[in-house]
Coordinates of C-alpha atoms in Angstrom, one line a residue:
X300 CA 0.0 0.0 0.0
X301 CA 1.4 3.1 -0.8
X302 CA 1.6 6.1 1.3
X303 CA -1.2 8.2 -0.2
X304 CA -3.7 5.3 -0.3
X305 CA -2.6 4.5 3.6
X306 CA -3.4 8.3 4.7
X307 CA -6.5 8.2 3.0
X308 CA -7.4 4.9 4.5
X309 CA -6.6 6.1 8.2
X310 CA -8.2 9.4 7.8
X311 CA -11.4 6.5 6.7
X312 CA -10.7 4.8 9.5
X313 CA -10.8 8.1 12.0
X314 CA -13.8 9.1 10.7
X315 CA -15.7 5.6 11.0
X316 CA -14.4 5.7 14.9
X317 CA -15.0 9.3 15.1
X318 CA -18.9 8.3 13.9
X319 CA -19.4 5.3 16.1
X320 CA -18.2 7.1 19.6
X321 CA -20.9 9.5 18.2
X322 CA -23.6 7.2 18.1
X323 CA -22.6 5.7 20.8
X324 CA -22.6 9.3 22.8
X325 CA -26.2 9.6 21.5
X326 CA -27.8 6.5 22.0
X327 CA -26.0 5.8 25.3
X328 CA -25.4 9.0 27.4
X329 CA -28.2 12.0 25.7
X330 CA -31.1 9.0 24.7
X331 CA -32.8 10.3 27.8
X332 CA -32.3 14.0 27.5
X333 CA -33.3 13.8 23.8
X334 CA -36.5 11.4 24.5
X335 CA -37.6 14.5 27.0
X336 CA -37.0 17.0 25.0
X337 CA -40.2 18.9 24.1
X338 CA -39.1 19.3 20.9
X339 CA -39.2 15.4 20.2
X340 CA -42.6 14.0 19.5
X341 CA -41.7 10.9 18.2
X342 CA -42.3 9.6 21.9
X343 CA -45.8 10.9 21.6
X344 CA -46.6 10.0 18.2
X345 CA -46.2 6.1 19.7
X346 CA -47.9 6.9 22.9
X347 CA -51.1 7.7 20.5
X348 CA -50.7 4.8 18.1
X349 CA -52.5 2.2 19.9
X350 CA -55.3 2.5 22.7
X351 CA -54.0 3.7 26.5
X352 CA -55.4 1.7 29.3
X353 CA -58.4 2.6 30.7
X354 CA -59.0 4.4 34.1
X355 CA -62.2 2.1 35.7
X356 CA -64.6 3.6 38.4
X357 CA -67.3 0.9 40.1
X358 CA -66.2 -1.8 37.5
X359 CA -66.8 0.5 34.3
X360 CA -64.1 2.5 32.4
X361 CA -64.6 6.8 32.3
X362 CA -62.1 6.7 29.7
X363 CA -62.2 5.7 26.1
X364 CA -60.2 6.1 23.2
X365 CA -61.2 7.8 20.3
X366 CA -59.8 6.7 16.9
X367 CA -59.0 9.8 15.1
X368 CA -58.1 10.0 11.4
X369 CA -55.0 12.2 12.2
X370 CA -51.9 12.3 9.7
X371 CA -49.8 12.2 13.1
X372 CA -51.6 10.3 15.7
X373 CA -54.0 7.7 15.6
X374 CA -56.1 8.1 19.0
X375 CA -56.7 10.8 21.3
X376 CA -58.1 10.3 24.6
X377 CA -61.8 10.1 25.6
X378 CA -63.9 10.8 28.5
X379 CA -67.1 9.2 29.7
X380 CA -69.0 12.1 32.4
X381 CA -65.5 13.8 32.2
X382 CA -66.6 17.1 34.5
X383 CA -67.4 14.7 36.8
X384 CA -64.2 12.7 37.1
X385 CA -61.8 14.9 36.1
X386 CA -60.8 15.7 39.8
X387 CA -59.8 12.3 39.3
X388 CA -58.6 11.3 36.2
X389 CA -56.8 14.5 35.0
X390 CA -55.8 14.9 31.3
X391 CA -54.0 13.0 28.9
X392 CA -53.5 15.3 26.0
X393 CA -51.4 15.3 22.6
X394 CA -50.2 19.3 23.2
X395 CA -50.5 19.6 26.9
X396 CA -49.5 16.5 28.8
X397 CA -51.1 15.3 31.3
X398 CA -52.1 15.5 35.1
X399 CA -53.4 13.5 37.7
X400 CA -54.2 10.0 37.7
X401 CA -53.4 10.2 33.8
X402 CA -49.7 11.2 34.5
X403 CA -48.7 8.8 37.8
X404 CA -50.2 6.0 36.2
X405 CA -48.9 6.5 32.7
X406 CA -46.7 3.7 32.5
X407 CA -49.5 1.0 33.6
X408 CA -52.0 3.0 31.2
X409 CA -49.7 3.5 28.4
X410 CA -47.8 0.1 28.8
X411 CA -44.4 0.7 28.9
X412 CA -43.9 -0.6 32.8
X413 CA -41.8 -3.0 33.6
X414 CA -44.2 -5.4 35.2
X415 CA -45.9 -5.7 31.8
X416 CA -42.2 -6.8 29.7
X417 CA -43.4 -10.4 29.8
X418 CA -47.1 -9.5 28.4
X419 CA -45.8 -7.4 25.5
X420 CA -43.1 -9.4 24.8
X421 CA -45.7 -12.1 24.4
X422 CA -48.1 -10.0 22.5
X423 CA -45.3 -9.0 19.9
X424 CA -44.3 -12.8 19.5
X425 CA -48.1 -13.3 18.8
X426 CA -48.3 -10.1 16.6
X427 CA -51.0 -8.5 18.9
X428 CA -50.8 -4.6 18.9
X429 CA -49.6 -3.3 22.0
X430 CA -52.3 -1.9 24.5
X431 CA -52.2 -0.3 27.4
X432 CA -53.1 -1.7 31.4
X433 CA -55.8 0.0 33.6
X434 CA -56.1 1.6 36.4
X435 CA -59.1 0.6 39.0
X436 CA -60.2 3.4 41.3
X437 CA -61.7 3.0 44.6
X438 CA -63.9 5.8 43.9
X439 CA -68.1 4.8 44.6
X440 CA -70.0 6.6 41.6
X441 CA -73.0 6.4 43.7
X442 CA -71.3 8.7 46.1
X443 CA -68.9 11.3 43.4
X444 CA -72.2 11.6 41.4
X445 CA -74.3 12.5 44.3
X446 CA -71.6 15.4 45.7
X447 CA -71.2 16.8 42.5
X448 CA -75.1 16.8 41.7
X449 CA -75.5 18.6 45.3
X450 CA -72.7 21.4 44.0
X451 CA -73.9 21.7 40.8
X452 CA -77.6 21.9 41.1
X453 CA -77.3 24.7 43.6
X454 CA -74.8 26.6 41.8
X455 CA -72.1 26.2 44.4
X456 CA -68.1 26.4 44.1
X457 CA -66.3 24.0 46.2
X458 CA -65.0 20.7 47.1
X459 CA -65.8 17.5 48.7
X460 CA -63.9 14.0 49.5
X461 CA -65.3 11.6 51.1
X462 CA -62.9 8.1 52.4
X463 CA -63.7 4.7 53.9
X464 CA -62.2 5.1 57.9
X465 CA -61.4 1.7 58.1
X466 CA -59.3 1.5 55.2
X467 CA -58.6 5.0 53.8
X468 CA -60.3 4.0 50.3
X469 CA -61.2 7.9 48.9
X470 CA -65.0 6.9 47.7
X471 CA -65.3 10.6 46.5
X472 CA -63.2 13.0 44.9
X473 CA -65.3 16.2 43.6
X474 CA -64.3 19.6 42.4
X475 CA -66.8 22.2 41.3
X476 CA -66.6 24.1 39.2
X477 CA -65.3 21.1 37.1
X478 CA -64.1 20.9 33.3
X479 CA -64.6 17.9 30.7
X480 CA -60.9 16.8 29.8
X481 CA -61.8 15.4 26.5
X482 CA -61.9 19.1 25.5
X483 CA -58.1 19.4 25.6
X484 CA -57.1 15.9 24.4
X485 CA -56.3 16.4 21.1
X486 CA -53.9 18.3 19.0
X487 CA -55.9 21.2 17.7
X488 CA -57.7 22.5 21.0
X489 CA -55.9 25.3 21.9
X490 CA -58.9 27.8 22.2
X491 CA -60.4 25.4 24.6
X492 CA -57.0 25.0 26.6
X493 CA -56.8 28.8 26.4
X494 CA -60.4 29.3 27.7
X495 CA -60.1 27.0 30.4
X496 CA -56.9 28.6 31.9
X497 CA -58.1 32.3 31.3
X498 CA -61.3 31.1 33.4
X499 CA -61.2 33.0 36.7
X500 CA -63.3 30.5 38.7
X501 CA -60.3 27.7 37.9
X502 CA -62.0 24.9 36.7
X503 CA -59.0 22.8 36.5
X504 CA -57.9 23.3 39.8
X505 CA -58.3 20.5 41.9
X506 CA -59.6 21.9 44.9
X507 CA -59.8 18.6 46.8
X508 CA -55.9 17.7 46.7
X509 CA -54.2 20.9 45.7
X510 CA -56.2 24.0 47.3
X511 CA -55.8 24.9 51.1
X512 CA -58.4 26.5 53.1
X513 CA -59.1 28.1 56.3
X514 CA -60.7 25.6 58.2
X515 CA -62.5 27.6 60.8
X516 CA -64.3 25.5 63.6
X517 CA -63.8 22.2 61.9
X518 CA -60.2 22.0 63.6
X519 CA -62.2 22.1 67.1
X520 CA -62.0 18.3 66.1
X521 CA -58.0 18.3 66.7
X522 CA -58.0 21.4 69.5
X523 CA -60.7 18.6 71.3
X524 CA -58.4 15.8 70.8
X525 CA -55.1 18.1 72.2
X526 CA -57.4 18.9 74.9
X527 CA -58.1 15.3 76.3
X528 CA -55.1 13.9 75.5
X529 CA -53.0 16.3 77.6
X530 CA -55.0 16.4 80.5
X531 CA -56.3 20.1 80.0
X532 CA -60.2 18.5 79.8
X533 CA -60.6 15.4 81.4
X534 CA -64.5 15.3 81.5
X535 CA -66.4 16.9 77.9
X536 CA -69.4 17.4 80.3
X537 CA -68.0 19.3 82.9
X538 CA -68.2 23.1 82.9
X539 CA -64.5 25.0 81.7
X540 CA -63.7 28.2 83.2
X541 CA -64.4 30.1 79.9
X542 CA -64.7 34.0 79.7
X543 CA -66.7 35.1 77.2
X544 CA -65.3 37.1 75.2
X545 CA -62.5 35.9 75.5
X546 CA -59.2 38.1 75.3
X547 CA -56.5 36.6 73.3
X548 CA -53.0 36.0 75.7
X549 CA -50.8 39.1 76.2
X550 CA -53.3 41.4 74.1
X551 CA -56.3 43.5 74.6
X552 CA -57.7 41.7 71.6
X553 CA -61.4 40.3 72.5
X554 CA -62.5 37.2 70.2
X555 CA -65.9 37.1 69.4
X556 CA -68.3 34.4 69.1
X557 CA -70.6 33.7 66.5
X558 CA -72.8 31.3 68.5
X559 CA -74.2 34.4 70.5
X560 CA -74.3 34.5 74.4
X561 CA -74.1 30.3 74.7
X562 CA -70.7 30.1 75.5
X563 CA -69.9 31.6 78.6
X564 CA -68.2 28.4 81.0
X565 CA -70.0 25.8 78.9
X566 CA -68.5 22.2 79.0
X567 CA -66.4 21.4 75.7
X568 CA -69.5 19.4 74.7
X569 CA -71.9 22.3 74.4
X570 CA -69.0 24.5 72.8
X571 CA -68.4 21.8 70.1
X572 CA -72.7 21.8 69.9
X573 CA -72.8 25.7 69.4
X574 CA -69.2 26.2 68.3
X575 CA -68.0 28.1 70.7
X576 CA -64.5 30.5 70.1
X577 CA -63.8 31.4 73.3
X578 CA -63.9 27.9 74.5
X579 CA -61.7 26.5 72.4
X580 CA -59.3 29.3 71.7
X581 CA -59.0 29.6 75.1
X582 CA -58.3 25.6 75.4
X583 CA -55.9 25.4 72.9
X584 CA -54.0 28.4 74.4
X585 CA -54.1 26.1 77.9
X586 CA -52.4 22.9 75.5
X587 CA -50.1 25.4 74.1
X588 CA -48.3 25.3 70.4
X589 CA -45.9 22.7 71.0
X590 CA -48.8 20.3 71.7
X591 CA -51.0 21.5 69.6
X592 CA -49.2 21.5 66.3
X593 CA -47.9 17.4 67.4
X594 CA -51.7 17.1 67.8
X595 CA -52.5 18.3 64.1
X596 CA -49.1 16.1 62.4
X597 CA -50.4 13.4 64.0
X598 CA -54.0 13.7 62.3
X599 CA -51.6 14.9 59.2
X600 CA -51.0 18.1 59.3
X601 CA -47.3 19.4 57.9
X602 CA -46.7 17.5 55.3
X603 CA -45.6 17.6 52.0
X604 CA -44.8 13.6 51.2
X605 CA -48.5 12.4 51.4
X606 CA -49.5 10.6 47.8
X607 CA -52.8 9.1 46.8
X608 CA -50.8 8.2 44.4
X609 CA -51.5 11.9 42.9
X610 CA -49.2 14.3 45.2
X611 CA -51.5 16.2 48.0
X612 CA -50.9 20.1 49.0
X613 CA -49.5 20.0 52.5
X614 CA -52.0 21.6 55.3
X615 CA -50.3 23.7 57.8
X616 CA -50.4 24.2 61.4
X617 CA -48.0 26.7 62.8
X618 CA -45.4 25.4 65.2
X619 CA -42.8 28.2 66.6
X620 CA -45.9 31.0 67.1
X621 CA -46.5 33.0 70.2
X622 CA -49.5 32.6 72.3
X623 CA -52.4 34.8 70.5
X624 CA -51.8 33.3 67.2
X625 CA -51.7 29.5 68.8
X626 CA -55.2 30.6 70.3
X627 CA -56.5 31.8 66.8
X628 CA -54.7 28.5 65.5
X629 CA -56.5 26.3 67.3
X630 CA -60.2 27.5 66.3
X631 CA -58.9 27.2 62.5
X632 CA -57.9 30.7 62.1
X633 CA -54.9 32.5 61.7
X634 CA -52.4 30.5 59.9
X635 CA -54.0 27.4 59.7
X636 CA -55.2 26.0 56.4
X637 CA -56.3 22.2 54.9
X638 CA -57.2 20.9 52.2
X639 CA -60.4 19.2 52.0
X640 CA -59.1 15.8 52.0
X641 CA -57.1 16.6 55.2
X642 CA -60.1 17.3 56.7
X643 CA -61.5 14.1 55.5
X644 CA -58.8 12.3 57.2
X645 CA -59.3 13.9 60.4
X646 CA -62.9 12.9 60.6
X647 CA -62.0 9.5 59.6
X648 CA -59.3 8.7 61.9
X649 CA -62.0 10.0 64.9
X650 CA -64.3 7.7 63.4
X651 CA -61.9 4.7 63.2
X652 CA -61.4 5.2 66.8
X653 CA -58.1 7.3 66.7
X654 CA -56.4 5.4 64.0
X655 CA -55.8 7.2 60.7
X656 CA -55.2 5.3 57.5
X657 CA -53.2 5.9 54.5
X658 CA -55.8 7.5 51.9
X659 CA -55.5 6.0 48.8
X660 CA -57.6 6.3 45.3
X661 CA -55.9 3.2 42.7
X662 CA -57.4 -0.1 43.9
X663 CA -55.6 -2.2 41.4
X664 CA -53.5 -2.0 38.6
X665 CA -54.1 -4.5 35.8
X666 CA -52.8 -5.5 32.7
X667 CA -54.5 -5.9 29.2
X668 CA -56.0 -8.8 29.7
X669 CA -57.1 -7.7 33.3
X670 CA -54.5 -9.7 35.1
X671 CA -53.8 -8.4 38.4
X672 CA -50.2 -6.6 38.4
X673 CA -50.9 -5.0 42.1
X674 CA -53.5 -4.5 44.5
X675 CA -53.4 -1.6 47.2
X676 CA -53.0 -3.0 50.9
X677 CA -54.8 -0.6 53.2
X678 CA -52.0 1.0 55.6
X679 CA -52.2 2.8 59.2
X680 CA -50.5 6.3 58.4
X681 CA -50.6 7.2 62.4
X682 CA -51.9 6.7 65.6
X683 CA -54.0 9.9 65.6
X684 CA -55.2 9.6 68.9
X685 CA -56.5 7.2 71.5
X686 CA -59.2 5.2 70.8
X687 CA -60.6 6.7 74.3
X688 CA -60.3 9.6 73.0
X689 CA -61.7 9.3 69.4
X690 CA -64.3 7.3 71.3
X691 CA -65.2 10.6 73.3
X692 CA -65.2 13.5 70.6
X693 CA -67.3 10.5 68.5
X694 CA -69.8 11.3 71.3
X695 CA -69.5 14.8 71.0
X696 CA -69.9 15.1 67.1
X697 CA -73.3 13.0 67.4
X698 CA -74.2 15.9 70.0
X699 CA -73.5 18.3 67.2
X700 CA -75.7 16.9 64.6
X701 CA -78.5 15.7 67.0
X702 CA -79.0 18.5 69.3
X703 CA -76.6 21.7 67.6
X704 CA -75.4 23.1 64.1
X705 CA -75.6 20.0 62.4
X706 CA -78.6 19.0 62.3
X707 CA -79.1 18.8 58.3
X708 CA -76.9 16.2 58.2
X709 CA -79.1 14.1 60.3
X710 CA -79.7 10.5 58.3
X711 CA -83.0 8.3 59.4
X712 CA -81.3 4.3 60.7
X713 CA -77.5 6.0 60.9
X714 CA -75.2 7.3 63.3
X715 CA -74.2 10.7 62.1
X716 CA -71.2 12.6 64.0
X717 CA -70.5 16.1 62.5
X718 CA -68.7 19.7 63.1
X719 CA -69.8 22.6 61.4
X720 CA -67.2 25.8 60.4
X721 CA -67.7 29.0 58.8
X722 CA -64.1 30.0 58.1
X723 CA -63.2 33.8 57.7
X724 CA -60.5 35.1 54.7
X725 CA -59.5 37.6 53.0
X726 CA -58.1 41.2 54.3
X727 CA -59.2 41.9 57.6
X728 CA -61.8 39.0 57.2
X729 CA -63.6 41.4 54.3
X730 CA -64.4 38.1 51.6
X731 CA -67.2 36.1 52.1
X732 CA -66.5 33.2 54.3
X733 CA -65.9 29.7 53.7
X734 CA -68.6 26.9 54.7
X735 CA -67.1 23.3 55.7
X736 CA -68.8 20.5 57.1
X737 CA -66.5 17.5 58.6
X738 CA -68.7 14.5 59.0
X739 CA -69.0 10.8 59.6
X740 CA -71.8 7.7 59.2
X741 CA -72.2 4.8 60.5
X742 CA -74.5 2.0 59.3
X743 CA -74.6 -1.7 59.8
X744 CA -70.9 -2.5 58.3
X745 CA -70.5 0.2 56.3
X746 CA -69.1 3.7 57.5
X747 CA -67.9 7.0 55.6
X748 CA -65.9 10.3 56.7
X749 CA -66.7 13.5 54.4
X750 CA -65.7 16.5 54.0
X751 CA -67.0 19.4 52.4
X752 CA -65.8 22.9 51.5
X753 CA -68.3 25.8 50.2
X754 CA -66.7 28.8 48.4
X755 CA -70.1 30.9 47.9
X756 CA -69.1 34.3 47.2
X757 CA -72.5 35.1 45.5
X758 CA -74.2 34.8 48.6
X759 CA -75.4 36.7 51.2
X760 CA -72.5 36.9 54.0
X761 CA -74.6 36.1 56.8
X762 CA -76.7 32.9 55.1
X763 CA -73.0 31.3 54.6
X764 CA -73.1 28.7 57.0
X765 CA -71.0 25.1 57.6
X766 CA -74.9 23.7 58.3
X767 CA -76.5 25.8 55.7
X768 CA -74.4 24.8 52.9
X769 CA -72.0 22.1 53.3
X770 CA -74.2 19.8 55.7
X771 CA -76.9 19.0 53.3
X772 CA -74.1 17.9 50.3
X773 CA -72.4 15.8 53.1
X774 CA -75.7 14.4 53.8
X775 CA -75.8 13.3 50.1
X776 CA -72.3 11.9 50.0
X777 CA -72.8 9.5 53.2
X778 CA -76.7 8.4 52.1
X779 CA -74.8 7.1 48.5
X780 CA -72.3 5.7 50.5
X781 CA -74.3 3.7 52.9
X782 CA -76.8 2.8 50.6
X783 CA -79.5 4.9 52.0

């Protein structure tokens, strides 16, 4: 070989090496980058080339997939009653991604998890088109249809959840005002995705897992529970030594009540029947912040790591505050806020005599051909309280909707335990209150927590009211779920 034809062939030879460390660089080390890249839509042009996995609610799918005659994808995504799921489900979309249920569970619904290699493996040996697994939900449509039918026929903006105590199955998931998803799903809906996002009343936010509220006279629950565990009430009947009104610690600020003249020395019983301030802020001030705040974390309160599997807004109670803004604190004011399935939790660990379970919303996962990849095991998050205690405020939220504020909720052949709260926002308490309701049933076997959360700002400030408007949905929510 001469010495021009050997340059020439090592200059080849460079440049073949040169090429393969390239694709080697690519394929190996900036695959992942470039398969996330936004840019790339090769990744979703296969994701919509053969039918996701469906997301199933009381044995029947709510989501479908619609074949499209698209020169880039094949199917877009469906939604059976969307409005009323989408708290739920989310959004799978071909522009916007996706959210919720749609997003965590993508890789059971669009079939590229692991536990499903064997399946698809077998499936492309077989030539069958790939498919996607489902999802199974422990959501009860008897009870989601009946909360958002009780938001929606009265016009009302809001949020309810609703759980199984002994298990922490989430039977209900609503958010009103709500939005159908299939609106967004395919490639050309951008005036839809732009409408929905310019909509000041939100309807895509998900006020049941990712919107935090004041939860006014509802936390008298947890301030009850401080109370009895730390020896500052040790008998619900007996009177307290309760001014009313009551000055806030180390100020000259007086705390009202809204329950009128009811409240002056009344046992913790009657103040949880009327909902008294004074009592409780005046309690909670006696357990102090320390306690109080371990009180709330126990009942979940503080953090940020709870999943459903969908990720869950933390709730706050303050720790670290000085004594006027515990007492505020601990009637649900001040600093304190919860989401609604927080709430929910708190009336179902009192109902499940002190013990709180993991809330959780995906029953099963399944594959294709509906074979069982894994079932949700019910778990104990904490230890909430004693089940002497529970056992004790349990007797004390019956009072409430036999004999004080809670008497819509009343339910003819069930136990029905309940707390009221009208919760105050805005600057210097000038918006239009908040209505909750925190409620449990029991029936027979069966047994539901709810909670509920009115936002009515088209109403009349002084007919805003926990039993006015959030008692009679939560009376809906625990009929559907016990069969009533």
């Amino acid at each position: 070989m001469n010495k021009p034809i050997r340059r020439v062939s090592v200059f080849c030879l460079v440049l073949v090496l040169a090429l393969m460390i390239r694709v080697n660089y690519v394929q190996g080390v900036q695959a992942s980058s470039l398969n996330k890249n936004a840019n790339n839509k090769r990744g979703l042009i296969e994701a919509y080339s053969y039918p996701r996995g469906q997301i199933i609610v009381g044995g029947k799918p709510v989501t479908k997939d619609i074949e499209v005659d698209g020169n880039t994808y094949k199917y877009k995504r469906g939604y059976t009653d969307g409005a009323v799921y989408a708290p739920v489900t989310g959004f799978s979309s071909q522009v916007y991604g996706s959210n919720l249920l749609e997003n965590v569970e993508n890789p059971i619904l669009s079939g590229n998890d692991s536990r499903l290699f064997i399946r698809n493996t077998l499936d492309l040996l077989t030539g069958k088109p790939k498919q996607g697994g489902d999802v199974v939900t422990t959501i009860d449509p008897k009870v989601q249809q009946a909360a958002y039918t009780a938001f929606t026929s009265a016009g009302k903006k809001g949020a309810a959840v609703a759980l199984d105590p002994t298990t922490g199955a989430i039977l209900g998931l609503v958010s009103v005002p709500s939005y159908d998803p299939g609106t967004i799903a395919g490639s050309d809906n951008q005036a839809a995705w732009t409408s929905l996002n310019a909509d000041k009343s939100q309807p895509m936010l998900n006020r049941a897992l990712r919107q935090t509220y004041p939860p006014g006279s509802t936390f008298k629950l947890i301030t009850s529970a401080a109370a009895l565990e730390n020896g500052v009430i040790t008998d619900i009947n007996a009177k307290t030594v309760s001014p009313d009104p009551y000055t806030l610690p180390q100020t000259t600020t007086t705390l009202p009540n809204e329950a009128g003249d009811n409240c002056l020395n009344v046992s913790m019983n009657d103040a949880l029947r009327v909902s008294c301030n004074t009592v409780f802020a005046k309690i909670g001030d006696e357990v102090g912040n320390a306690k109080m705040a371990a009180e709330a974390e126990r009942f979940g309160f503080n953090s940020s790591s709870l999943t459903i599997p969908v990720g869950v807004t933390k709730s706050n109670y303050d720790t670290n505050i000085n004594r006027p803004s515990n007492a505020l604190s601990s009637v649900g004011q001040f600093d304190t806020r919860a989401t609604p399935l927080q709430m929910a939790m708190v009336a179902a660990a009192i109902a499940n005599n002190g013990t709180l379970m993991k809330p959780y919303l995906v029953a099963q996962e399944r594959s294709a051909n509906v074979n069982v990849i894994d079932t949700t095991k019910p778990t104990v998050l904490s230890q909430a309280t004693t089940p002497q205690v529970a056992q004790e405020i349990q007797t004390m939220m019956v009072n409430v909707v036999q004999n004080g504020t809670g008497t819509p909720a009343q339910i003819s052949g069930a136990t029905v335990g309940g707390k009221t709260g009208t919760a105050q926002h805005g600057e210097n308490n000038s918006d239009n209150p908040y209505a909750w309701f925190v409620s449990y049933a029991k029936m027979g076997d069966k047994q539901i927590a709810v909670a509920v959360v009115v936002e009515d700002s088209n109403a009349q400030r002084d007919e805003i009211s926990g039993s006015g408007l959030a008692a009679p949905i939560a009376k809906k929510m625990m009929e559907a779920g016990l069969g009533k």
